PDB file of C-alpha atoms in Angstrom:
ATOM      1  CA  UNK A 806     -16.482  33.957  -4.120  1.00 59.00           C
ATOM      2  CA  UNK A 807     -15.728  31.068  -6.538  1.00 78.00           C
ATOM      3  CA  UNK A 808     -15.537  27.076  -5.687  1.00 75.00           C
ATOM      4  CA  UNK A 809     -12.041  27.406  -6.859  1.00 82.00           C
ATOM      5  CA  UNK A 810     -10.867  29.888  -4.854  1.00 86.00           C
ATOM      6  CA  UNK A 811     -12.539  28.624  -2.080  1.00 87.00           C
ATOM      7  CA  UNK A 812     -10.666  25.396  -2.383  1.00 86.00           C
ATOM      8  CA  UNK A 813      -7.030  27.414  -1.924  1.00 87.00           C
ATOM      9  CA  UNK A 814      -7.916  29.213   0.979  1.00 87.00           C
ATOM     10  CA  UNK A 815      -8.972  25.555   1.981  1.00 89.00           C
ATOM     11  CA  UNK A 816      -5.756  24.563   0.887  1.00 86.00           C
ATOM     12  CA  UNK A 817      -3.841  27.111   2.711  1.00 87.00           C
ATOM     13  CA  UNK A 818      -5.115  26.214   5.858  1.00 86.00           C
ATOM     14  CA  UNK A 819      -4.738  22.318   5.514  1.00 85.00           C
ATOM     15  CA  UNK A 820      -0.640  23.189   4.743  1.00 83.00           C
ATOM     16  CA  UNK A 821      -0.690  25.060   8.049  1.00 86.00           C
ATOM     17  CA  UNK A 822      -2.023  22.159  10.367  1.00 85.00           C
ATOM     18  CA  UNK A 823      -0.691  18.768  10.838  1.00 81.00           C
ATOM     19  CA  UNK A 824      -1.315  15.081   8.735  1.00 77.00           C
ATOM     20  CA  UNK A 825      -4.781  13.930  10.988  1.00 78.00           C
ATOM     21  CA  UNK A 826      -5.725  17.221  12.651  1.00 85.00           C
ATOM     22  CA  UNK A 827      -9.451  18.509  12.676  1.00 88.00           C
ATOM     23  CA  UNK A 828     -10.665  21.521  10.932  1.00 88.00           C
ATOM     24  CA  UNK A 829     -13.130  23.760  12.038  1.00 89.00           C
ATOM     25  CA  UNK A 830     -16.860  23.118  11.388  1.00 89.00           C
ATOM     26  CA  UNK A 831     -18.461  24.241   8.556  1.00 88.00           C
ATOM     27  CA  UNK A 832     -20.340  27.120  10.165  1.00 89.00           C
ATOM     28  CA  UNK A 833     -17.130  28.519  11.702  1.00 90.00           C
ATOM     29  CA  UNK A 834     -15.359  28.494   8.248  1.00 89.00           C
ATOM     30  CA  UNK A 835     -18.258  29.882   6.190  1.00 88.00           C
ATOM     31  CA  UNK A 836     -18.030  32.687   8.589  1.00 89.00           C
ATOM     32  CA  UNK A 837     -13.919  32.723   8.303  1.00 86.00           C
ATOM     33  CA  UNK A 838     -13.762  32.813   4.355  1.00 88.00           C
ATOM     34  CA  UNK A 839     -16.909  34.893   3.666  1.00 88.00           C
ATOM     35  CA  UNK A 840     -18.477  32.370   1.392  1.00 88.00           C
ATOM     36  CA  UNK A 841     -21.781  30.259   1.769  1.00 89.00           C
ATOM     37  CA  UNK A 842     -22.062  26.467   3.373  1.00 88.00           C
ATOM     38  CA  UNK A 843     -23.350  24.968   0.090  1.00 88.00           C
ATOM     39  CA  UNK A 844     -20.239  26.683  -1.710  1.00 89.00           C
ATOM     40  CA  UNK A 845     -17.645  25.581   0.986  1.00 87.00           C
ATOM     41  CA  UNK A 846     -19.412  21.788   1.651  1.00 87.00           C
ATOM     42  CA  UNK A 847     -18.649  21.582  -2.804  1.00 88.00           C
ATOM     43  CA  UNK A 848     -15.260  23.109  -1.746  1.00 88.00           C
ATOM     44  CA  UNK A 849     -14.557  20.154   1.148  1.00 88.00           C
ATOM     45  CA  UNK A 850     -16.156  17.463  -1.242  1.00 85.00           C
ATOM     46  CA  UNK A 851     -13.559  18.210  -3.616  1.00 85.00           C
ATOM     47  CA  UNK A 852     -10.447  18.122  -1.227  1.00 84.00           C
ATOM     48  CA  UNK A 853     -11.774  14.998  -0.521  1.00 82.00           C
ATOM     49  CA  UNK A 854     -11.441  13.251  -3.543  1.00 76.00           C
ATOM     50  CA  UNK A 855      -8.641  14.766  -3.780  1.00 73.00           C
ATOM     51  CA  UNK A 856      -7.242  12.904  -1.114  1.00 73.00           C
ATOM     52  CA  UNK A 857      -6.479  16.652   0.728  1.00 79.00           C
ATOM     53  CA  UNK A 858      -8.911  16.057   4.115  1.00 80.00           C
ATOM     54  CA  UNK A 859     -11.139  13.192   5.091  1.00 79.00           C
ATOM     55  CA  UNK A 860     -14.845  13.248   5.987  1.00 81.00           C
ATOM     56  CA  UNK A 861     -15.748  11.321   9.123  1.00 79.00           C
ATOM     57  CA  UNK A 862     -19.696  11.021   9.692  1.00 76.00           C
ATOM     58  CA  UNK A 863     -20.633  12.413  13.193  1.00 77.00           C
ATOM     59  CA  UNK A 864     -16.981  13.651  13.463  1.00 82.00           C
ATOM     60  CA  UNK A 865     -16.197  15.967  11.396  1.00 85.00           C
ATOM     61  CA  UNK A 866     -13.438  16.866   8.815  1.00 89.00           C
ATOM     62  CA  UNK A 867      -9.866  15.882   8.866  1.00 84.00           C
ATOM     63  CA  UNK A 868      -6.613  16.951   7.130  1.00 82.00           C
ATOM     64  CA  UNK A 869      -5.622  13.547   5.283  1.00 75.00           C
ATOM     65  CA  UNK A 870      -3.421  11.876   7.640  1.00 71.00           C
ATOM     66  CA  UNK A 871       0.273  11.421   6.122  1.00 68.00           C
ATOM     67  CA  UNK A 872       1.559   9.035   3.708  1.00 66.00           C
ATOM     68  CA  UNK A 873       4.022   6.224   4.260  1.00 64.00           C
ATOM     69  CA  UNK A 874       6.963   6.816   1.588  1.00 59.00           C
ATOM     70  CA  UNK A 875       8.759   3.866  -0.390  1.00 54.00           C
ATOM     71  CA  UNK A 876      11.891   4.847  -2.243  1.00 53.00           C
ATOM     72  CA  UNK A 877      13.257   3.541  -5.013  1.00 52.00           C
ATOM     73  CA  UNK A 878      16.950   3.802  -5.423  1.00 46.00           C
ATOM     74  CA  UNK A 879      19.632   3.381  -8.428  1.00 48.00           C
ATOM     75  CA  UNK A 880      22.221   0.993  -7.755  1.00 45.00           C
ATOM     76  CA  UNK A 881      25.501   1.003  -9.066  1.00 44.00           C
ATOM     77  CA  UNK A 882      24.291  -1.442 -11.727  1.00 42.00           C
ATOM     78  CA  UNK A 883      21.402   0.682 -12.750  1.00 40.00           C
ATOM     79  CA  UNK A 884      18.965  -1.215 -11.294  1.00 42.00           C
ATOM     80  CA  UNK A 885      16.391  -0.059  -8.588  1.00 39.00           C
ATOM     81  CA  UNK A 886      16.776  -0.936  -4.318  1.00 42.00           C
ATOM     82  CA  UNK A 887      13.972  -0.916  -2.521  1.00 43.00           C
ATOM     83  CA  UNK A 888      14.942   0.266   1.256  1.00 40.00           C
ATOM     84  CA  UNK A 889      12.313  -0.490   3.733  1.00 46.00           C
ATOM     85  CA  UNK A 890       9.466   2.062   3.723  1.00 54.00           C
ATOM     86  CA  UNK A 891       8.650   4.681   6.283  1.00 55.00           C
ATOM     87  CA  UNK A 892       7.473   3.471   9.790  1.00 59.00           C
ATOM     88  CA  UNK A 893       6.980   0.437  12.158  1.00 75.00           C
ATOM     89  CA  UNK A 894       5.081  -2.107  10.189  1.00 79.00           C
ATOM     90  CA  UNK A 895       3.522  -5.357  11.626  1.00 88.00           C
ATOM     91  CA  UNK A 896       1.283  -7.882  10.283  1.00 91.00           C
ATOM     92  CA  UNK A 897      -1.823 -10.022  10.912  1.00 94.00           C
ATOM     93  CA  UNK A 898      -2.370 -13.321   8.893  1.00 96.00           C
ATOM     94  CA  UNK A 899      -5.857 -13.485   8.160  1.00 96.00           C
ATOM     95  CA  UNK A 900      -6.123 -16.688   6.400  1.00 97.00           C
ATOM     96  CA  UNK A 901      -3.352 -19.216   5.879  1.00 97.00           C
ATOM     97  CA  UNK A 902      -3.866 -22.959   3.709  1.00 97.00           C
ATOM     98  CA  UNK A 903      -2.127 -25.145   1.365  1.00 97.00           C
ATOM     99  CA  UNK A 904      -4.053 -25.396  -1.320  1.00 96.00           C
ATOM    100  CA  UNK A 905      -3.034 -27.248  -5.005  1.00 97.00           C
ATOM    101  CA  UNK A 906      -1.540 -24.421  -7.483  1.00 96.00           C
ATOM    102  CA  UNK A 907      -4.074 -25.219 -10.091  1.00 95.00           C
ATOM    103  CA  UNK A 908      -3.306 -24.912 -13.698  1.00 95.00           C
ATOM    104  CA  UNK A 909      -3.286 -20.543 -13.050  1.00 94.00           C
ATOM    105  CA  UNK A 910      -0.860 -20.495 -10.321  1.00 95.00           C
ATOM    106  CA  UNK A 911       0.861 -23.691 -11.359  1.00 96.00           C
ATOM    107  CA  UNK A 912       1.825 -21.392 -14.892  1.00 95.00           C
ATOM    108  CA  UNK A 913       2.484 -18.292 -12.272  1.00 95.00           C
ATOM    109  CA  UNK A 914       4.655 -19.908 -10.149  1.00 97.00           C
ATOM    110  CA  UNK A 915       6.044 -23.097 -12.921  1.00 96.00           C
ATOM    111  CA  UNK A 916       5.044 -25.686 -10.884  1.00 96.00           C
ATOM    112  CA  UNK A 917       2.615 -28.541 -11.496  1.00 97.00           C
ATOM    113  CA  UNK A 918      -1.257 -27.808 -11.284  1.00 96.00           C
ATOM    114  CA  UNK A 919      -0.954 -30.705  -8.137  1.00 96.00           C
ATOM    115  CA  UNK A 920       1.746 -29.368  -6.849  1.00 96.00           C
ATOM    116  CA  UNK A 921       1.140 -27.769  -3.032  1.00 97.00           C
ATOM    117  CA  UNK A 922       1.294 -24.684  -2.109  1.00 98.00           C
ATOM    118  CA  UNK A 923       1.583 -22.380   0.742  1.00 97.00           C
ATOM    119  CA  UNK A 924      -1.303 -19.497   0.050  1.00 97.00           C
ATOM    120  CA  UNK A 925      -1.267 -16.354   2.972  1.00 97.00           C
ATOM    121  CA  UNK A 926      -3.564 -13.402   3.119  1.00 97.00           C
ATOM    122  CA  UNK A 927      -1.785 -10.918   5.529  1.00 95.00           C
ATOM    123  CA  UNK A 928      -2.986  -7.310   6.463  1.00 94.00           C
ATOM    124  CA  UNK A 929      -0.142  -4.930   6.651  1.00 90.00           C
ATOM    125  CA  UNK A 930      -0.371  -2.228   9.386  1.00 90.00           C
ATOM    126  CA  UNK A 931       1.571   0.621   9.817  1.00 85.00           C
ATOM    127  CA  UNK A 932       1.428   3.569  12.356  1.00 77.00           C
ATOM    128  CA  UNK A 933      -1.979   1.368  13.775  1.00 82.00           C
ATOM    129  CA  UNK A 934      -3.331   2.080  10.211  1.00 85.00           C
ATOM    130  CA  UNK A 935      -4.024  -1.026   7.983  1.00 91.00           C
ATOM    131  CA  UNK A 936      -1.945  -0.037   5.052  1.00 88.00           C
ATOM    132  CA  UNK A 937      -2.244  -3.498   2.262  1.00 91.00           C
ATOM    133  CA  UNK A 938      -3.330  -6.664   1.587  1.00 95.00           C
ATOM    134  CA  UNK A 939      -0.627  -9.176   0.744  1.00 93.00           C
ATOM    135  CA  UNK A 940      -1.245 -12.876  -1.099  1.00 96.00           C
ATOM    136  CA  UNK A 941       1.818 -14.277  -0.458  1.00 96.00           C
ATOM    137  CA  UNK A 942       1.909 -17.996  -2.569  1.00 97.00           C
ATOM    138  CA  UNK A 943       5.246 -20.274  -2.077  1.00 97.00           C
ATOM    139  CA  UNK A 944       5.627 -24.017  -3.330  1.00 97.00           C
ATOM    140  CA  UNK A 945       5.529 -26.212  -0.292  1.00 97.00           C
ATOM    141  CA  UNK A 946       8.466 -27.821  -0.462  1.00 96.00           C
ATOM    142  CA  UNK A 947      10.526 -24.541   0.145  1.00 97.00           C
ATOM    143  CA  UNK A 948       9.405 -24.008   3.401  1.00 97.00           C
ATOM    144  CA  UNK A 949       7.852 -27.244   4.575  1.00 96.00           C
ATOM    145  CA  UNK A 950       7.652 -26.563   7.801  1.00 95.00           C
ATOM    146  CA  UNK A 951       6.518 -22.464   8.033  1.00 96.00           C
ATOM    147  CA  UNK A 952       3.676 -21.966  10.291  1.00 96.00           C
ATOM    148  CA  UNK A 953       0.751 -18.741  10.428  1.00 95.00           C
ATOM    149  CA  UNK A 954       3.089 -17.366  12.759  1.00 95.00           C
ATOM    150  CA  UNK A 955       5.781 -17.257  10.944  1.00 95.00           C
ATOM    151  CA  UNK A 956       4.209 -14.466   8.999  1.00 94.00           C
ATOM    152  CA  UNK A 957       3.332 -12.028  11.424  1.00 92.00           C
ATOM    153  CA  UNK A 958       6.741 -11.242  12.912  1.00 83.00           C
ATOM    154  CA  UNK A 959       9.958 -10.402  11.219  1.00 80.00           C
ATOM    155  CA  UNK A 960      10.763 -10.056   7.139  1.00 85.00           C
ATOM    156  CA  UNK A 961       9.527 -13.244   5.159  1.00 90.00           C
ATOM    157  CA  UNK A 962      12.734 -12.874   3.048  1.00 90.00           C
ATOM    158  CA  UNK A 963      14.991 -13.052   5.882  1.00 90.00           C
ATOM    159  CA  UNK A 964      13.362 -15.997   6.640  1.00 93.00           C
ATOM    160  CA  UNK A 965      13.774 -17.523   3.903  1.00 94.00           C
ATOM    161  CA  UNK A 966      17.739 -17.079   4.017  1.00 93.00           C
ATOM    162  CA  UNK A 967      17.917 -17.909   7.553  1.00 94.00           C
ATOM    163  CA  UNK A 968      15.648 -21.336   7.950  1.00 95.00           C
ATOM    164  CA  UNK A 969      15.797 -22.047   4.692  1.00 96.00           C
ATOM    165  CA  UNK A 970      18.792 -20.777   2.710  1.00 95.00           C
ATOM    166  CA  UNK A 971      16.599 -19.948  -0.033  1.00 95.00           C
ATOM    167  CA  UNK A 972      18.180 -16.530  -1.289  1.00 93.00           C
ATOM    168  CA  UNK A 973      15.501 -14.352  -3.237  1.00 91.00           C
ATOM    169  CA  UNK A 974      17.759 -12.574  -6.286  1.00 90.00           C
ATOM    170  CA  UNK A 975      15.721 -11.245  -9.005  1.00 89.00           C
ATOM    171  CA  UNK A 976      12.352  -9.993  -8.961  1.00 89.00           C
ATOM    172  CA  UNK A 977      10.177  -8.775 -11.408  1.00 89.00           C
ATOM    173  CA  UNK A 978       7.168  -5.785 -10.068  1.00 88.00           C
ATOM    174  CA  UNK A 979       4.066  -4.616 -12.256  1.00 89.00           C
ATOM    175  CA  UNK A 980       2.092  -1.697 -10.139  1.00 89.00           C
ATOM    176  CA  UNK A 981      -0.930  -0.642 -11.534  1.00 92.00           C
ATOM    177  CA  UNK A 982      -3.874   1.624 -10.748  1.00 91.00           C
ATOM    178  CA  UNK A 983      -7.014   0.072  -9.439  1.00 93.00           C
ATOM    179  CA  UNK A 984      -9.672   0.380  -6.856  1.00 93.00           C
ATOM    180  CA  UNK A 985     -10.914  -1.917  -3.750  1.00 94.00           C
ATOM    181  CA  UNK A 986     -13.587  -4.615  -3.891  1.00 95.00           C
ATOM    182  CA  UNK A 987     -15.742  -5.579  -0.712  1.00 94.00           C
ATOM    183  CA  UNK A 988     -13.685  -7.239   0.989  1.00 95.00           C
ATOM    184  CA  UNK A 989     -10.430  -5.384   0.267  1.00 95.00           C
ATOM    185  CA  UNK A 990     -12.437  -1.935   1.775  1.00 93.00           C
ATOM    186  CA  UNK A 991     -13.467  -3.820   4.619  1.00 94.00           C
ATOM    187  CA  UNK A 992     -10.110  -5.276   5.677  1.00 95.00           C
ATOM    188  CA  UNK A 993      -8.618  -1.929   4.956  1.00 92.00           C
ATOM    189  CA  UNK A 994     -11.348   0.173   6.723  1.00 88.00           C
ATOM    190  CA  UNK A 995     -11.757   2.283   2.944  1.00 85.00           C
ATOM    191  CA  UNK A 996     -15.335   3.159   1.502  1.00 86.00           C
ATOM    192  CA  UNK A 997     -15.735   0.377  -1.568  1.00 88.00           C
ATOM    193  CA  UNK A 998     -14.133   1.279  -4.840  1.00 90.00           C
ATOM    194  CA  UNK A 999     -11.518   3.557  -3.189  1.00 86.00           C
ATOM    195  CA  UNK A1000      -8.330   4.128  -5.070  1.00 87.00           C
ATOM    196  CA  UNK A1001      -5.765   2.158  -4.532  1.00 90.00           C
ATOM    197  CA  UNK A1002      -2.346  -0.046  -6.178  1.00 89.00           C
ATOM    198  CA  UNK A1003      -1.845  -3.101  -6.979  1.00 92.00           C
ATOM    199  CA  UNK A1004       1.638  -4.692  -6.803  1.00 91.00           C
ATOM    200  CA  UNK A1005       1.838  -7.920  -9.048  1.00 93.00           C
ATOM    201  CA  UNK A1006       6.047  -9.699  -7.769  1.00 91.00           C
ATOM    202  CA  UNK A1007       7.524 -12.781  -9.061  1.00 94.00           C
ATOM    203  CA  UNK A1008      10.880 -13.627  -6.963  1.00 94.00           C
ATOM    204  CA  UNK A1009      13.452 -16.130  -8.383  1.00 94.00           C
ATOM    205  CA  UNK A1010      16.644 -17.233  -6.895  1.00 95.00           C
ATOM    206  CA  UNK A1011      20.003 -17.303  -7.866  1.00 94.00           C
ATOM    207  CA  UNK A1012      19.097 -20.811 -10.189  1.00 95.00           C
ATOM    208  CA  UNK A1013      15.888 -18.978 -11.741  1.00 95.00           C
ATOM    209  CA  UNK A1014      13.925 -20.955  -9.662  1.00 96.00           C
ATOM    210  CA  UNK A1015      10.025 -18.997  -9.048  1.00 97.00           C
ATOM    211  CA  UNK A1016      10.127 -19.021  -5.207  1.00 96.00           C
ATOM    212  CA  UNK A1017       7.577 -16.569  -4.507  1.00 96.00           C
ATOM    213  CA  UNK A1018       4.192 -14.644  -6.250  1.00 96.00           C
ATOM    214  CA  UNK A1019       2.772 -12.509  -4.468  1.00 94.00           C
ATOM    215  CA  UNK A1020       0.073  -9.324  -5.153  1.00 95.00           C
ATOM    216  CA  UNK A1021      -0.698  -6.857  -2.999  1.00 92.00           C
ATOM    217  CA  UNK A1022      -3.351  -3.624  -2.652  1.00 93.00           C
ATOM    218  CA  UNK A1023      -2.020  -0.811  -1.101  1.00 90.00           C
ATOM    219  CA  UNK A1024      -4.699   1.894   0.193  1.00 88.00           C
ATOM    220  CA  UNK A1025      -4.051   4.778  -2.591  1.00 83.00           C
ATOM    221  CA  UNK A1026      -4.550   7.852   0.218  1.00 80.00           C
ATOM    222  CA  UNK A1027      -1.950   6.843   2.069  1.00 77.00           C
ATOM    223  CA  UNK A1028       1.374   5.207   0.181  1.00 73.00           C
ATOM    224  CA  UNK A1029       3.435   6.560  -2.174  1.00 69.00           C
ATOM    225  CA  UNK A1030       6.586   5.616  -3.925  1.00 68.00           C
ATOM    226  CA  UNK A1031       9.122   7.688  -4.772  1.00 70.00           C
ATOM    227  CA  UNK A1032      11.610   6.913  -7.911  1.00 65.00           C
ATOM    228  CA  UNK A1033      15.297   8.613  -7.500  1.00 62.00           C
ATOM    229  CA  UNK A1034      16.563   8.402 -10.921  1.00 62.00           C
ATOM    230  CA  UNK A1035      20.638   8.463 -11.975  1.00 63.00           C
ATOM    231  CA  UNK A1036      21.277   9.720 -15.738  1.00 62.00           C
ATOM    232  CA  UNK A1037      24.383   8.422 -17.689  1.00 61.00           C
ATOM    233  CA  UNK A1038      25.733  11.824 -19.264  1.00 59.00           C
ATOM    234  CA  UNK A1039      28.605  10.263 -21.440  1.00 57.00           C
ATOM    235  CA  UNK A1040      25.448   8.841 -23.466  1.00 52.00           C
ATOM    236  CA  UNK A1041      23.637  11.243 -25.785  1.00 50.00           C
TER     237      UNK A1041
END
């Protein structure tokens, strides 16, 4: 029997179990599909990078456990709303400072190289799963008072409404590919250089005013996004 078939009777039987759940050991599903170890263990290394199962040393193989969906939605104005994604999300500051902008951030964010800012690193966990990395960088003098805490419970932009009446507006998003470094795959609990994206957001208020950068790493194997588009049919 070939690799590639093989890999969709694999398939098959990873649609017929659930997001997490354990498959049978490699002896039991040589014997099952009539093939032999080295052929099935190429099979299982594939689904792997696929993203289809995951490979736990000393445990054994699991069905990829399930991915946390972001829509995108059209707006009566064309543009896109971003409802909040899938799950109970918390977070966990792991390293708050102000810090000058530098000349960099200073262009990022139009402020003054000396200018302070407020600079937080904040793991995003979802379903008990760390999910992303967030840098989070806001001048000083918007929120002059904000504290570690103040990160780790609640939404930062309802925040920023309530204690502050700063009102985020406009928002510009680059995603890209990319993979994780060291530390990104250790905070994330990924083997280095797994796939992953990387979310690049400059907020503005109402006045055009840069009240927020931040960029993000979200763990490739488990988030997705998900665009609904609207078409205009009176245009050609």
């Amino acid at each position: 029997m070939r690799r590639t078939e093989v890999k969709e009777r694999l398939r098959k039987l990873i649609e017929r179990r659930q997001p997490g759940e354990v498959l049978p050991s490699e002896r039991t599903l040589s014997t099952q599909i009539g093939v032999s170890r080295p052929t099935l263990r190429a099979a299982i290394d594939e689904l792997a990078r696929d993203g289809l199962v995951v490979r736990e040393h000393g445990r054994g193989t699991f069905t990829a456990p399930r991915k946390i969906s972001q829509d995108l939605l059209p707006t009566t104005g064309g543009d896109q709303f971003a409802p909040p994604a899938e799950g109970h999300w918390t977070s966990k500051v792991v390293d708050f400072q102000i810090t000058p902008a530098g000349a960099r951030l200073g262009k990022r964010l139009e402020v003054s190289p000396s200018r302070p800012l407020v600079a937080v690193t904040r793991l995003r966990i979802v379903e008990e799963a760390p999910m992303a990395i967030e840098r989070i960088l806001v001048p000083r003098e918007i929120v002059p008072d904000i504290t570690r805490a103040d990160f780790e419970s609640g939404s930062f932009y309802e925040l920023l409404r309530t204690r502050y009446e700063v009102r985020p507006s406009t928002a510009v998003q680059i995603t890209e590919p990319t993979v994780t470094d060291a530390d990104e795959s250790g905070l994330l609990g990924v083997p280095q250089h797994s796939p992953a994206l990387l979310f690049e957001r400059t907020t503005r208020d109402p006045g055009g005013r840069v009240i927020e950068y931040t960029r993000s790493i979200y763990r490739g194997d488990r988030y997705r996004i998900t665009t609904h588009l609207k078409f205009d049919h009176t245009s050609g």
